[in-house]
Coordinates of C-alpha atoms in Angstrom, one line a residue:
M149 CA 2.2 13.7 64.4
T150 CA 0.4 9.9 66.0
S151 CA 2.8 6.4 65.1
E152 CA 0.2 6.1 62.3
D153 CA 1.1 9.4 61.1
G154 CA 4.7 8.8 61.2
A155 CA 3.9 5.7 59.2
N156 CA 2.4 7.3 56.2
A157 CA 4.9 9.7 56.0
T158 CA 6.9 7.9 55.5
K159 CA 5.6 5.9 53.5
R160 CA 5.1 8.9 50.9
D161 CA 8.3 10.5 51.0
E162 CA 9.3 6.9 50.2
T163 CA 7.0 7.2 47.4
D164 CA 7.8 10.2 46.6
G165 CA 11.7 9.3 46.5
G166 CA 10.5 6.2 43.8
A167 CA 8.6 8.0 42.2
L168 CA 12.2 11.0 41.8
E169 CA 14.8 7.7 41.6
R170 CA 12.3 6.3 38.1
M171 CA 11.9 9.8 36.9
N172 CA 15.9 10.6 36.8
A173 CA 16.7 7.3 35.2
N174 CA 14.3 7.3 32.7
L175 CA 16.3 11.3 32.1
A176 CA 19.1 10.0 32.4
R177 CA 17.8 6.6 30.0
M178 CA 16.5 9.7 27.4
D179 CA 19.9 10.9 26.8
E180 CA 21.4 8.0 26.1
L181 CA 18.8 7.8 23.0
T182 CA 19.8 11.5 22.7
K183 CA 22.8 10.4 21.7
R184 CA 21.7 7.2 19.4
L185 CA 18.9 8.9 17.9
V186 CA 22.1 12.1 16.8
G187 CA 24.1 9.1 15.3
A188 CA 22.0 7.0 14.1
L189 CA 19.9 10.8 12.1
S190 CA 24.0 11.1 10.3
Q191 CA 23.6 8.0 8.6
R192 CA 21.4 9.7 6.4
Q193 CA 22.1 9.2 2.5
S194 CA 21.2 12.4 0.3
S195 CA 18.7 10.9 -1.9
D196 CA 17.0 13.5 -4.8
Q197 CA 15.1 16.7 -4.1
G198 CA 12.0 15.1 -6.8
L199 CA 11.9 11.9 -4.1
Q200 CA 10.7 14.5 -1.5
G201 CA 7.9 16.3 -2.4
P202 CA 6.8 17.8 -6.3
G203 CA 8.6 19.8 -8.1
P204 CA 8.2 23.6 -7.8
E205 CA 6.3 24.1 -10.6
L206 CA 3.6 22.8 -9.2
Y207 CA 3.4 24.6 -6.2
A208 CA 3.8 27.9 -9.3
K209 CA 0.5 26.5 -11.0
A210 CA -0.8 26.4 -7.6
M211 CA 0.2 29.8 -6.9
A212 CA -1.3 31.4 -10.4
A213 CA -4.4 30.3 -10.1
Y214 CA -4.8 31.4 -6.5
W215 CA -3.5 35.2 -8.1
A216 CA -5.6 34.8 -11.0
E217 CA -8.5 33.2 -9.0
L218 CA -8.5 36.5 -7.1
A219 CA -7.9 38.5 -9.8
N220 CA -10.7 37.1 -11.8
N221 CA -13.6 37.2 -8.8
P222 CA -11.2 39.1 -5.2
G223 CA -15.2 38.8 -4.0
K224 CA -15.2 35.0 -3.9
L225 CA -12.0 35.0 -1.6
I226 CA -12.6 37.8 0.1
E227 CA -15.7 35.9 1.5
R228 CA -15.0 33.3 2.0
Q229 CA -12.1 34.3 3.5
V230 CA -13.8 36.4 6.2
G231 CA -16.0 33.4 6.6
Y232 CA -13.4 31.3 7.9
W233 CA -11.4 34.5 10.7
G234 CA -15.1 35.0 11.9
Q235 CA -16.4 31.3 12.0
A236 CA -12.7 30.4 13.8
L237 CA -12.7 34.5 16.7
R238 CA -16.1 33.9 16.9
H239 CA -15.4 30.0 18.3
A240 CA -12.5 31.5 20.2
M241 CA -14.9 33.8 21.7
E242 CA -17.1 31.4 23.0
A243 CA -14.4 28.8 24.1
Q244 CA -13.0 32.5 26.1
G245 CA -16.5 33.3 27.4
A246 CA -16.7 30.0 29.1
L247 CA -13.2 29.9 30.9
A248 CA -13.7 33.1 32.3
Q249 CA -17.3 31.4 34.1
G250 CA -15.6 28.8 35.6
K251 CA -17.5 26.7 32.8
P252 CA -15.2 24.2 32.4
A253 CA -17.3 22.9 29.7
P254 CA -16.2 22.9 25.8
A255 CA -17.0 25.7 23.1
P256 CA -20.7 24.0 21.3
D257 CA -18.9 21.2 18.4
D258 CA -20.7 20.8 15.7
L259 CA -18.3 19.6 14.0
P260 CA -17.8 15.8 10.9
K261 CA -16.5 13.8 13.7
D262 CA -12.8 11.7 12.9
R263 CA -11.8 9.0 15.1
R264 CA -8.8 11.4 15.6
F265 CA -10.4 12.7 18.1
A266 CA -11.8 9.6 19.8
N267 CA -10.5 9.8 23.1
P268 CA -12.6 12.1 25.3
L269 CA -10.4 15.5 26.9
W270 CA -10.5 16.4 22.9
D271 CA -14.6 16.8 23.7
E272 CA -14.3 17.4 27.8
H273 CA -11.5 19.6 28.1
P274 CA -12.1 23.0 26.9
Y275 CA -8.1 23.7 26.6
Y276 CA -8.2 20.4 24.3
N277 CA -11.2 20.6 22.9
F278 CA -10.5 24.8 21.3
L279 CA -7.2 23.0 19.2
K280 CA -9.3 20.5 18.3
Q281 CA -12.5 22.9 16.4
Q282 CA -10.0 25.9 16.0
Y283 CA -8.0 23.1 13.1
Q284 CA -10.8 21.7 11.8
I285 CA -11.7 24.7 11.6
S286 CA -8.3 26.4 10.0
A287 CA -8.7 22.7 7.8
S288 CA -11.6 23.1 6.5
A289 CA -10.8 26.7 5.1
I290 CA -7.5 25.4 3.7
R291 CA -10.0 22.3 1.4
D292 CA -12.9 24.7 0.6
T293 CA -9.9 27.0 -0.8
V294 CA -8.2 24.7 -2.9
S295 CA -11.4 22.8 -3.8
E296 CA -12.8 25.8 -5.4
L297 CA -9.3 27.2 -6.8
G298 CA -9.7 27.6 -10.7
G299 CA -7.6 27.6 -13.5
L300 CA -5.6 24.3 -12.6
D301 CA -5.8 20.9 -15.2
A302 CA -7.4 17.9 -13.6
A303 CA -4.3 16.0 -12.6
D304 CA -2.7 19.0 -11.0
K305 CA -6.5 19.8 -9.2
R306 CA -5.8 16.6 -7.9
R307 CA -2.0 17.6 -6.5
V308 CA -2.8 20.7 -5.6
E309 CA -5.1 18.9 -3.1
F310 CA -3.6 15.9 -2.5
F311 CA -0.6 17.6 -0.6
S312 CA -2.1 20.4 0.8
Q313 CA -4.5 17.8 2.4
Q314 CA -0.9 16.8 3.5
I315 CA -0.2 19.4 5.1
V316 CA -3.5 19.7 6.5
D317 CA -3.0 16.4 7.9
L318 CA 0.8 16.9 9.4
F319 CA 0.2 19.6 11.6
A320 CA -3.0 18.2 13.8
P321 CA -2.7 19.3 17.7
T322 CA -2.7 15.0 18.5
N323 CA 0.9 14.9 16.2
F324 CA 2.4 16.9 18.5
L325 CA 3.5 15.7 22.0
A326 CA 2.9 18.7 24.2
T327 CA -1.0 19.0 22.5
N328 CA -1.8 15.3 22.2
P329 CA -3.8 14.8 25.4
E330 CA -3.3 10.9 26.3
A331 CA 0.1 11.4 24.9
M332 CA 0.3 13.5 27.4
Q333 CA -2.0 11.8 30.4
R334 CA 0.5 9.2 29.5
A335 CA 3.4 9.9 30.5
V336 CA 2.6 11.8 33.6
E337 CA 0.7 8.2 34.4
T338 CA 4.1 6.9 33.6
E339 CA 6.9 9.1 35.1
G340 CA 8.2 9.6 31.6
E341 CA 8.9 5.9 31.4
S342 CA 5.8 6.0 27.6
L343 CA 8.4 9.1 26.6
V344 CA 11.7 6.3 26.9
K345 CA 9.7 3.7 25.1
G346 CA 8.3 6.0 22.2
L347 CA 12.8 7.5 21.4
E348 CA 13.9 3.9 21.7
N349 CA 11.1 2.3 19.0
L350 CA 12.0 6.9 16.8
V351 CA 15.7 5.8 17.5
R352 CA 14.7 1.6 16.4
D353 CA 12.7 3.0 13.5
I354 CA 16.0 5.6 12.1
E355 CA 18.2 3.0 12.3
A356 CA 17.0 0.3 10.4
N357 CA 16.2 2.9 7.7
H358 CA 20.0 4.2 7.6
G359 CA 19.2 7.4 9.4
D360 CA 15.9 7.8 6.6
W361 CA 11.8 7.6 8.9
L362 CA 9.1 5.6 8.8
V363 CA 7.6 3.8 11.1
T364 CA 7.8 -0.2 12.2
L365 CA 3.5 -1.0 11.5
S366 CA 4.4 -4.5 12.7
D367 CA 6.3 -6.2 15.8
P368 CA 9.5 -7.2 13.5
D369 CA 10.1 -10.3 15.5
A370 CA 7.2 -11.8 15.0
F371 CA 6.9 -13.6 12.3
Q372 CA 9.4 -15.7 9.9
V373 CA 8.6 -16.3 6.2
G374 CA 8.5 -20.4 5.8
G375 CA 8.1 -20.8 9.6
N376 CA 4.3 -19.0 10.7
I377 CA 3.3 -17.4 7.7
A378 CA 4.8 -18.4 3.7
A379 CA 4.3 -21.9 5.3
T380 CA 2.3 -23.7 2.4
E381 CA 4.5 -26.9 1.6
G382 CA 6.2 -26.3 -1.6
S383 CA 9.3 -26.5 -2.9
V384 CA 11.6 -24.3 -5.7
V385 CA 12.3 -25.9 -8.4
F386 CA 13.8 -23.7 -10.9
R387 CA 15.9 -20.0 -10.0
N388 CA 18.0 -17.9 -13.1
R389 CA 18.9 -13.9 -11.9
M390 CA 15.5 -13.0 -12.4
F391 CA 13.4 -15.1 -10.3
E392 CA 12.5 -18.5 -7.9
L393 CA 9.6 -20.9 -9.4
I394 CA 8.1 -22.7 -6.7
Q395 CA 5.5 -25.0 -7.3
Y396 CA 3.7 -26.4 -4.7
A397 CA 3.0 -30.0 -2.8
P398 CA -0.9 -31.6 -4.2
T399 CA -2.7 -32.0 -1.2
T400 CA -5.1 -33.9 -3.5
K401 CA -5.4 -37.0 -4.8
Q402 CA -5.9 -35.6 -8.3
V403 CA -5.4 -32.1 -9.8
H404 CA -6.3 -30.5 -13.4
A405 CA -4.1 -30.7 -15.8
R406 CA -3.7 -27.1 -17.1
P407 CA -0.8 -25.9 -14.1
I408 CA -1.5 -22.0 -12.5
V409 CA 1.2 -19.8 -13.0
L410 CA 0.9 -17.2 -10.4
F411 CA 2.8 -14.0 -10.9
P412 CA 2.8 -11.7 -7.8
P413 CA 3.5 -8.3 -8.2
W414 CA 8.2 -7.5 -7.4
I415 CA 7.8 -4.6 -6.0
N416 CA 6.7 -6.3 -2.9
K417 CA 7.4 -9.6 -2.0
F418 CA 4.7 -13.1 -3.0
Y419 CA 3.3 -14.1 0.2
V420 CA 0.8 -12.4 0.9
L421 CA -1.5 -14.5 -0.7
D422 CA 0.2 -16.7 1.7
L423 CA 0.6 -15.2 5.7
K424 CA -1.2 -18.0 7.0
P425 CA -3.1 -21.5 6.5
Q426 CA -6.7 -19.9 7.4
N427 CA -5.8 -16.7 4.9
S428 CA -4.1 -17.8 2.0
L429 CA -5.4 -17.7 -1.1
I430 CA -2.3 -20.3 -2.5
K431 CA -3.3 -23.0 -0.3
W432 CA -7.1 -22.6 -1.2
I433 CA -5.6 -23.0 -4.7
V434 CA -3.2 -26.0 -4.4
D435 CA -6.5 -27.4 -1.6
Q436 CA -9.5 -27.3 -4.9
G437 CA -7.2 -29.2 -7.1
Y438 CA -4.8 -27.2 -8.8
T439 CA -0.8 -27.7 -9.7
L440 CA 0.2 -24.4 -9.1
F441 CA 3.5 -22.7 -9.5
V442 CA 4.3 -19.2 -8.1
V443 CA 6.5 -16.8 -8.9
S444 CA 9.2 -15.4 -6.2
W445 CA 11.3 -13.2 -7.3
V446 CA 14.7 -12.0 -6.9
N447 CA 15.4 -8.8 -4.4
P448 CA 17.2 -6.3 -6.9
D449 CA 20.7 -4.8 -5.9
A450 CA 23.3 -1.9 -7.3
S451 CA 24.4 -5.6 -9.9
Y452 CA 20.6 -5.5 -11.2
A453 CA 21.0 -1.5 -13.0
D454 CA 20.9 -3.2 -16.2
V455 CA 17.4 -4.1 -16.1
G456 CA 14.2 -3.9 -17.3
L457 CA 10.3 -4.1 -17.9
E458 CA 12.3 -7.0 -21.5
D459 CA 13.9 -9.0 -18.9
Y460 CA 11.8 -9.6 -16.8
V461 CA 9.5 -10.8 -19.9
T462 CA 11.7 -13.0 -21.3
D463 CA 14.0 -13.7 -18.2
G464 CA 10.7 -14.0 -15.9
Y465 CA 7.0 -14.0 -17.5
L466 CA 8.2 -16.7 -20.8
T467 CA 10.6 -18.4 -18.4
A468 CA 8.8 -19.7 -15.8
I469 CA 6.0 -20.8 -18.2
D470 CA 8.3 -22.2 -20.2
V471 CA 9.4 -24.9 -16.9
A472 CA 5.8 -25.2 -16.2
R473 CA 5.0 -25.9 -18.7
E474 CA 7.7 -28.7 -19.3
I475 CA 7.7 -30.3 -15.7
T476 CA 4.0 -30.8 -16.1
K477 CA 3.7 -32.2 -19.6
Q478 CA 1.1 -29.8 -20.9
D479 CA 0.9 -27.5 -24.5
Q480 CA -0.2 -24.2 -21.6
V481 CA -1.5 -23.5 -18.5
N482 CA -3.5 -20.6 -16.7
A483 CA -2.2 -17.4 -16.2
I484 CA -2.7 -14.8 -13.3
G485 CA -1.1 -11.8 -12.5
Y486 CA -1.0 -9.1 -10.0
C487 CA -1.4 -5.0 -10.0
I488 CA 1.7 -4.4 -11.5
A489 CA 2.2 -7.7 -12.6
G490 CA -1.1 -7.8 -14.2
T491 CA 0.1 -5.4 -16.6
T492 CA 3.5 -6.9 -17.6
L493 CA 1.4 -10.1 -17.7
A494 CA -0.7 -8.0 -20.0
A495 CA 1.6 -7.1 -22.0
T496 CA 3.5 -10.7 -22.4
L497 CA 0.7 -11.8 -23.4
A498 CA 0.6 -8.9 -26.2
L499 CA 3.6 -10.4 -27.8
M500 CA 3.3 -13.6 -27.3
A501 CA 0.6 -13.5 -28.8
R502 CA 2.2 -11.3 -32.2
R503 CA 4.6 -13.2 -32.4
G504 CA 2.1 -17.6 -32.1
D505 CA 2.6 -18.6 -28.7
T506 CA 0.0 -20.4 -27.7
S507 CA 1.2 -21.1 -23.8
V508 CA -1.2 -18.9 -22.1
A509 CA -4.9 -20.2 -22.3
S510 CA -6.6 -18.3 -20.3
A511 CA -5.7 -15.3 -18.0
T512 CA -6.8 -14.1 -14.4
F513 CA -6.0 -10.2 -14.1
F514 CA -5.5 -9.3 -10.0
T515 CA -6.5 -5.3 -9.3
T516 CA -4.4 -4.8 -13.1
L517 CA -4.3 -1.3 -14.4
A518 CA -3.3 -1.5 -17.9
D519 CA -5.6 2.3 -19.3
F520 CA -3.9 4.7 -16.8
S521 CA -6.1 7.7 -18.7
D522 CA -7.2 7.9 -15.5
P523 CA -4.5 6.7 -12.8
G524 CA -6.5 7.5 -9.7
E525 CA -5.5 8.1 -6.4
M526 CA -1.6 7.1 -7.3
G527 CA -1.5 9.3 -10.2
V528 CA -0.9 11.7 -7.9
F529 CA 3.3 10.7 -8.4
L530 CA 2.0 9.9 -11.9
D531 CA 4.2 13.3 -13.2
D532 CA 7.2 13.8 -14.6
D533 CA 8.5 15.4 -11.8
F534 CA 8.1 12.4 -9.8
V535 CA 10.1 10.2 -12.3
D536 CA 12.9 12.3 -13.3
G537 CA 13.6 11.5 -8.8
I538 CA 13.3 8.2 -9.5
E539 CA 14.9 7.8 -12.5
R540 CA 17.5 10.2 -10.8
E541 CA 18.3 8.6 -7.9
S542 CA 18.8 4.4 -9.9
K543 CA 20.8 6.3 -12.3
Q544 CA 22.8 6.8 -9.1
K545 CA 22.6 4.1 -7.1
G546 CA 21.5 1.4 -9.4
Y547 CA 18.4 0.2 -8.2
L548 CA 15.5 2.6 -6.6
D549 CA 16.1 1.7 -2.5
K550 CA 12.5 0.1 -1.6
F551 CA 12.0 2.9 1.0
F552 CA 11.2 5.8 -1.5
M553 CA 8.1 2.8 -2.7
G554 CA 7.3 2.1 0.7
R555 CA 7.2 5.0 1.9
T556 CA 5.4 6.2 -1.4
F557 CA 2.4 4.5 -1.0
S558 CA 1.9 4.6 2.6
Y559 CA 1.2 8.5 2.1
L560 CA -1.4 7.4 0.2
R561 CA -3.6 6.8 3.4
S562 CA -0.8 8.8 5.6
N563 CA -3.2 8.9 9.0
D564 CA -3.4 5.1 8.6
L565 CA -0.2 3.8 8.4
V566 CA 2.3 6.6 9.1
Y567 CA 0.8 9.1 11.6
G568 CA -1.6 7.1 13.1
P569 CA 1.3 4.5 14.0
A570 CA 4.0 6.7 14.5
I571 CA 1.2 8.4 17.3
K572 CA 0.9 4.8 19.1
S573 CA 4.8 3.7 18.5
Y574 CA 6.9 7.2 19.7
M575 CA 4.1 9.1 22.1
L576 CA 2.5 6.3 23.7
G577 CA 5.6 4.2 24.1
E578 CA 3.6 1.5 23.0
A579 CA 5.2 -1.7 20.5
P580 CA 4.4 -2.5 17.1
P581 CA 1.4 -5.7 16.7
A582 CA 2.4 -9.2 15.4
F583 CA -0.2 -8.0 12.4
D584 CA 1.3 -10.2 9.9
L585 CA -0.8 -7.8 7.0
L586 CA 1.3 -5.7 8.4
Y587 CA 4.5 -7.3 8.4
W588 CA 4.2 -8.0 4.5
N589 CA 3.8 -4.5 4.2
G590 CA 7.2 -3.5 5.1
D591 CA 8.8 -6.0 4.0
G592 CA 9.4 -4.8 0.9
T593 CA 11.8 -5.0 -2.5
N594 CA 14.0 -2.8 -4.4
L595 CA 14.2 -1.6 -7.9
P596 CA 15.9 -2.1 -10.8
G597 CA 16.4 2.0 -12.1
P598 CA 16.0 0.9 -16.6
M599 CA 12.4 -1.5 -15.0
V600 CA 11.0 1.2 -12.6
T601 CA 11.8 4.6 -15.3
E602 CA 10.3 2.2 -18.6
Y603 CA 7.3 1.5 -16.4
L604 CA 6.1 5.2 -15.1
R605 CA 7.3 6.7 -18.9
K606 CA 5.7 5.0 -20.9
L607 CA 3.0 2.2 -20.0
C608 CA 1.7 4.2 -16.9
L609 CA 2.9 8.2 -18.0
A610 CA 2.8 7.4 -21.8
N611 CA -0.3 4.7 -21.3
E612 CA 1.5 3.1 -24.9
L613 CA 0.3 -0.6 -24.2
A614 CA -4.4 1.4 -23.9
T615 CA -3.5 4.1 -26.9
T616 CA -0.4 3.7 -29.5
G617 CA 1.6 1.0 -28.5
F618 CA 3.7 -0.4 -26.9
S619 CA 7.9 -1.7 -27.7
L620 CA 8.4 -5.4 -26.6
L621 CA 11.4 -7.0 -27.5
G622 CA 11.0 -6.7 -30.7
E623 CA 7.6 -6.1 -32.1
D624 CA 6.3 -2.8 -32.1
G625 CA 3.0 -1.4 -31.3
L626 CA 1.3 -3.8 -28.5
T627 CA -2.3 -2.8 -26.9
L628 CA -4.6 -4.0 -25.0
G629 CA -6.2 -5.2 -28.7
D630 CA -3.9 -8.4 -29.4
V631 CA -4.1 -9.6 -25.7
T632 CA -7.3 -12.6 -26.8
V633 CA -6.8 -15.4 -24.4
P634 CA -9.7 -15.9 -22.4
L635 CA -9.8 -14.1 -19.0
A636 CA -10.8 -12.6 -15.8
A637 CA -9.9 -10.0 -13.8
I638 CA -10.7 -9.6 -9.5
A639 CA -10.9 -5.4 -8.7
C640 CA -11.6 -3.5 -5.7
E641 CA -14.1 -1.5 -5.0
T642 CA -12.1 0.7 -1.8
D643 CA -8.3 0.0 -3.9
H644 CA -6.9 3.2 -3.9
I645 CA -3.8 1.4 -5.8
A646 CA -5.7 0.8 -8.7
Q647 CA -8.9 1.9 -9.1
W648 CA -11.8 -0.6 -10.0
K649 CA -12.9 1.8 -13.6
G650 CA -9.5 2.3 -14.5
A651 CA -9.2 -1.9 -13.9
W652 CA -12.6 -1.9 -15.3
H653 CA -11.7 0.0 -18.6
T654 CA -8.2 -2.1 -19.0
V655 CA -9.7 -5.9 -18.9
D656 CA -12.9 -3.7 -22.0
K657 CA -9.9 -2.8 -23.9
M658 CA -8.7 -6.4 -24.6
G659 CA -8.7 -7.6 -27.5
S660 CA -10.9 -11.0 -26.0
D661 CA -14.0 -13.1 -26.1
D662 CA -14.2 -14.0 -23.4
K663 CA -14.4 -11.4 -20.6
T664 CA -15.4 -11.7 -17.2
F665 CA -15.3 -8.8 -14.5
I666 CA -15.3 -10.3 -10.8
L667 CA -15.8 -6.2 -8.6
S668 CA -14.6 -7.1 -4.8
E669 CA -15.5 -5.6 -1.7
S670 CA -12.7 -3.7 0.0
G671 CA -9.5 -2.9 -0.8
H672 CA -6.3 -3.4 -3.4
I673 CA -5.3 -6.5 -0.8
A674 CA -8.2 -7.2 1.5
G675 CA -10.1 -7.3 -1.6
I676 CA -8.1 -10.4 -2.9
V677 CA -6.9 -12.0 -0.2
N678 CA -10.5 -12.5 1.5
P679 CA -10.7 -16.5 2.2
P680 CA -14.7 -18.3 2.0
S681 CA -14.1 -19.3 5.7
K682 CA -14.5 -15.5 7.3
K683 CA -17.4 -14.5 5.0
K684 CA -16.3 -11.3 5.3
Y685 CA -16.1 -8.9 1.7
G686 CA -18.6 -10.0 -0.9
H687 CA -18.1 -9.1 -4.5
Y688 CA -20.5 -7.6 -7.4
I689 CA -20.9 -9.3 -11.1
N690 CA -22.5 -8.5 -14.3
D691 CA -23.6 -11.4 -16.8
E692 CA -24.1 -9.2 -19.4
G693 CA -20.5 -9.2 -19.2
L694 CA -18.5 -6.1 -20.5
E695 CA -21.6 -4.9 -23.2
A696 CA -22.1 -1.6 -20.6
E697 CA -20.7 2.2 -21.0
T698 CA -19.1 2.7 -18.5
P699 CA -18.3 1.0 -15.5
E700 CA -20.8 2.9 -13.9
D701 CA -23.1 1.4 -16.5
W702 CA -21.7 -1.9 -15.8
L703 CA -22.7 -1.6 -11.4
E704 CA -26.0 0.2 -11.7
K705 CA -27.0 -3.5 -13.7
A706 CA -24.5 -6.0 -11.5
V707 CA -26.4 -8.2 -8.4
Y708 CA -24.6 -8.7 -5.4
H709 CA -22.8 -12.0 -4.1
E710 CA -22.4 -12.3 -0.1
G711 CA -19.4 -13.4 0.1
S712 CA -16.2 -14.3 -1.8
W713 CA -14.9 -14.3 -5.4
W714 CA -12.8 -16.9 -4.5
P715 CA -15.0 -20.2 -5.6
R716 CA -16.6 -18.0 -8.1
W717 CA -13.1 -17.0 -10.1
E718 CA -12.8 -21.1 -9.4
E719 CA -15.5 -22.3 -11.1
W720 CA -14.3 -20.2 -14.4
V721 CA -10.6 -21.6 -14.4
R722 CA -12.2 -24.9 -13.8
P723 CA -13.2 -25.8 -17.3
R724 CA -10.3 -24.2 -18.9
S725 CA -7.8 -26.5 -16.7
G726 CA -7.9 -29.7 -18.8
K727 CA -9.5 -33.3 -17.2
K728 CA -8.4 -34.6 -13.9
V729 CA -4.3 -36.8 -13.3
A730 CA -2.7 -38.1 -11.2
A731 CA -1.4 -35.1 -8.4
R732 CA 2.3 -34.7 -9.5
K733 CA 4.9 -34.5 -6.6
P734 CA 7.2 -30.8 -7.3
G735 CA 10.2 -30.7 -9.6
G736 CA 11.3 -32.7 -12.6
P737 CA 13.6 -34.8 -14.3
N738 CA 14.6 -31.2 -16.0
H739 CA 14.0 -29.0 -13.0
P740 CA 15.0 -31.6 -9.7
V741 CA 14.6 -29.7 -5.6
I742 CA 16.2 -27.4 -5.6
E743 CA 14.9 -26.3 -2.1
A744 CA 12.0 -26.3 0.1
A745 CA 9.5 -23.3 -0.3
P746 CA 9.3 -20.6 0.3
G747 CA 13.6 -20.7 -1.3
Q748 CA 16.0 -17.9 -0.5
Y749 CA 14.8 -14.7 -2.8
V750 CA 12.1 -14.1 -1.1
K751 CA 13.9 -13.7 2.6
S752 CA 15.8 -10.7 1.0
K753 CA 15.4 -8.0 3.7
D754 CA 18.5 -5.8 3.6
R755 CA 17.8 -2.1 1.9
A756 CA 20.4 -3.5 -0.4
A757 CA 19.5 -7.4 -1.0

C-alpha cells in the first residue's frame, strides 16, 4: 500500500466515523424529542366527538344506499368491482414483468397528472411508480362508486363524497415516510437530520395546540402585528367588551364627509385587509380620501359564555356606527361587511329598516352568504351532527376554541393546507415559510358558544333570513327583503367558503332598488385582497344589474375586465360619500385616542384569550 492509499483510507475512516457520529447524535436527539412528543400528547383535552367527523347517521345512510344499489342493480356494481380488479391486477403484472425482465422502467402510466407526485422518482422509479399508480387506480374506483351511489339526497350525497375523499387523500403514499421517495432520499442525504428537524416541528405543533395537531403554515416568528403587518397608521378611538374601533389617520388633505365603517369577520382577525402596504385594502381606501373606521373584534374566552348574535349587533354594529357618526359629525355612514360579518350586517340592516333607522347610507358585502339554500362546499359541515357537537363543546367550555374552526377550514383544502405542509415540515424537515397570509390564517379567534350556535342553526341550517324570517332584538320576521339601502356585493369566482352563486342569490333577494354585483377572479381571500398595482386578477360586471334569472345567466352576459375590482367599487361608493371636507385626525372630544392602531384585541394569541 502506498502512502497515498493509506492517507485515503484514513480519510475514509474519518468520514465514515463522522457520519456514524452524526447518525448517533441524531438518533439520541430523536429519542429526546419522542419523550417530549409523548408528554405533549398527554396534554390533549377531550373534545366532543361531533367535532371529529360526521355522525353515525351519515355512515348508516351511505351503507343503506350502497346495499340498496347492490340489491337493485347488482350487475352495475359487480361490473365496476371487476373493472377495478382487472385494472389493478393488469398494472401489477406489467410492473412485475418489467422487473422480471431486468427492465427497471415503470409500467405505462396514462393516469391523470397529480402535483402531489411531481418528484421525478414517482415516474422514473418502478417501485414508487407502482405505488402511485395503484393508489390512483384505487382512488378513482372509490370516487366513481360514491359518485354513482343513489338513494341519498343532495346534501347527504355531497357529504359522503367529501368525507370519502378525505379518506382517499389521507392514505396517499406521499403521506407516509416509507412510501415517499423524496422524504427517504432527504433522510439518507442528511444522515437522518431531516427527520430530526421534522420531529422537532411536529413536537412544536403538538405543544402549541395543547396536545392536538394542526400543522404550522407560516414561520411564527417572522411577523409582528403592528410591526411588519397591520401597520397602517391609525388610533383606537373606542373600546368596549366586544370590539375596539380603529380610526385610520388621513393621507390626503381632504376626505369625503361620510365615513366608512368596515366590519371584518370575527372568525379571524381584521388585518388580512392590512397585511403590508402594497396589498392593504385599508391603506388603499384611506389613500383614496376616505375616513375609515375598522372594527377589531375581541378574542372571546370563557367569560363570554353568555354572548349571542344580538350582542354582536347591539354592542358591535350599532355601537360602532353611532361612534363613527358622532366622531365625524355625520348623520350616516357607508358600511362594509366581510363574510360572516356581511351576513350579520344584512340582518342588522333589516332590523334598522324595521326601526326606521337611516344611519347607514349604503352597504358593501364582501364574499357574503345570507341565503344558505345552497351553501356550497361549506355545506358538508352545515348539518345537525356537526352543529350539535359545537353546541355541546361550547356549553362545556363557554366558547368554541379557534382550533376547531381552523381545522375545519383547513380540511376544505386538505392537500394544500394539511398534508402538503405536513410533508414539508415533518418528513422533509423544512421550516415553515415566512408568508404573511398564512401567518394570518393561523391567527384565529375563539367564538362565543351561543353566538356560533344561533348563527349556524338559524341563519345557516334554517336559512331564516332568506325564507321564513329571523327574529332579532324584539323584531320578528326580518328577511333579506327588508334590506333596502343601496348596495354593492363582491363575490369571488372560486370561493370555497362563500360560493359566488349563493352570494348572487343573497343580493337578488334583498329589497334594494340599487344593486351592484361584482364577480372577482380567485378565492375567498385572494379575490378580495387584490390590489390594482399587482394587475393579477380581473373581474366581471353586468351592466344590466341583477335582471338575470340565474347567476349563470348573469355571468353569460357579464363583461370581463382586467385588473382589480377596487377602483370600480371606489367609483361606486364615491357619489354616496358626500362632499369633500378637511381631513380628520382620529378621535374627538367624547372619544379621545386610547392607543395607536392596531390596538390590543388583535394581538391576543392564546387559545383562550
